[in-house]
XYZ file of C-alpha atoms in Angstrom:
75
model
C -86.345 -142.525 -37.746
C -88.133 -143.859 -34.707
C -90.551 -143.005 -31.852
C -89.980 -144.576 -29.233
C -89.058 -141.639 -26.707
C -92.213 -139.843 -28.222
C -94.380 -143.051 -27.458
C -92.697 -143.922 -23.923
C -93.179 -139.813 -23.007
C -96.766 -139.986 -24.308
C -97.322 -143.049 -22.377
C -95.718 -141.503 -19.095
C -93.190 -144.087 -18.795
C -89.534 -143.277 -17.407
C -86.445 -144.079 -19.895
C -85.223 -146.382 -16.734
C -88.805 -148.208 -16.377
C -88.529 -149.647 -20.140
C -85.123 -150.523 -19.845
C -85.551 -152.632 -16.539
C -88.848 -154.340 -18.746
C -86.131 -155.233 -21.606
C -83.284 -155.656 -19.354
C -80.565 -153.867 -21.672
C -78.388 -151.422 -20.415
C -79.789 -147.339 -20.826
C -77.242 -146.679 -23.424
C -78.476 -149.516 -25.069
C -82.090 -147.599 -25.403
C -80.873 -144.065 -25.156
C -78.911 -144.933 -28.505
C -81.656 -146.317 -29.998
C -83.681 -143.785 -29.127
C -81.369 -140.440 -30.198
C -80.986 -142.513 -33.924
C -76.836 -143.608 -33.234
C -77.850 -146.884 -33.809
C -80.141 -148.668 -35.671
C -82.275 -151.091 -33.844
C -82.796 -154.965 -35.783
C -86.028 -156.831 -36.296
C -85.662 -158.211 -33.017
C -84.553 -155.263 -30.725
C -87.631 -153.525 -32.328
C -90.517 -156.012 -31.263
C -89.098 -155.991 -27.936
C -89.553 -152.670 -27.624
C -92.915 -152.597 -28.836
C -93.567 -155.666 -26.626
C -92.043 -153.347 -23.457
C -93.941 -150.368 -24.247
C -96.912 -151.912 -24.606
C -96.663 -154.087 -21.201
C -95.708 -150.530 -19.417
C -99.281 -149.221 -20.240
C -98.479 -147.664 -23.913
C -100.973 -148.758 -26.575
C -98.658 -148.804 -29.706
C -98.001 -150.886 -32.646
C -94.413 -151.839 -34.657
C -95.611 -149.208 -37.336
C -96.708 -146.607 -34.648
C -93.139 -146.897 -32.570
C -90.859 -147.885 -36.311
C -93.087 -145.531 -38.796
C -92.259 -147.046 -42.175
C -90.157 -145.406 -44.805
C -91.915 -143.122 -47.992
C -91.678 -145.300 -51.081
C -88.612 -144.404 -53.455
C -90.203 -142.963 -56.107
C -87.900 -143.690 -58.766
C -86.677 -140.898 -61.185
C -87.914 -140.350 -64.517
C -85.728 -142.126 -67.301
């Protein structure tokens, strides 16, 4: 699960703003965004990196929110 349409909406920036700041396509993002596919390590601190320049104040963990632990069954 991600953020980053919550964070860019908070942050009053336009879909077609942070793509022209990455320069990817809007599929690119709009999949990203909707969860079809899963961003790497890369893809996701450029994101941050875009969101931020566009006025957003947001960290990786704010936009990429990490996992709950496993907690691992009892034996």
């Amino acid at each position: 699960m991600n953020r980053i349409s919550e964070i860019r909406r908070a942050a009053g920036i336009s879909q077609l703003a942070l793509v022209d700041q990455l320069r990817w396509s809007q599929g690119r993002l709009s999949n990203y965004e909707a969860g079809r596919r899963v961003p790497g390590l890369a893809e996701c601190r450029a994101i941050v990196r875009g969101l931020n320049e566009l006025g957003a104040c947001c960290t990786l963990d704010d936009v990429f929110p990490p996992e709950p632990a496993q907690i691992p069954a009892a034996a």
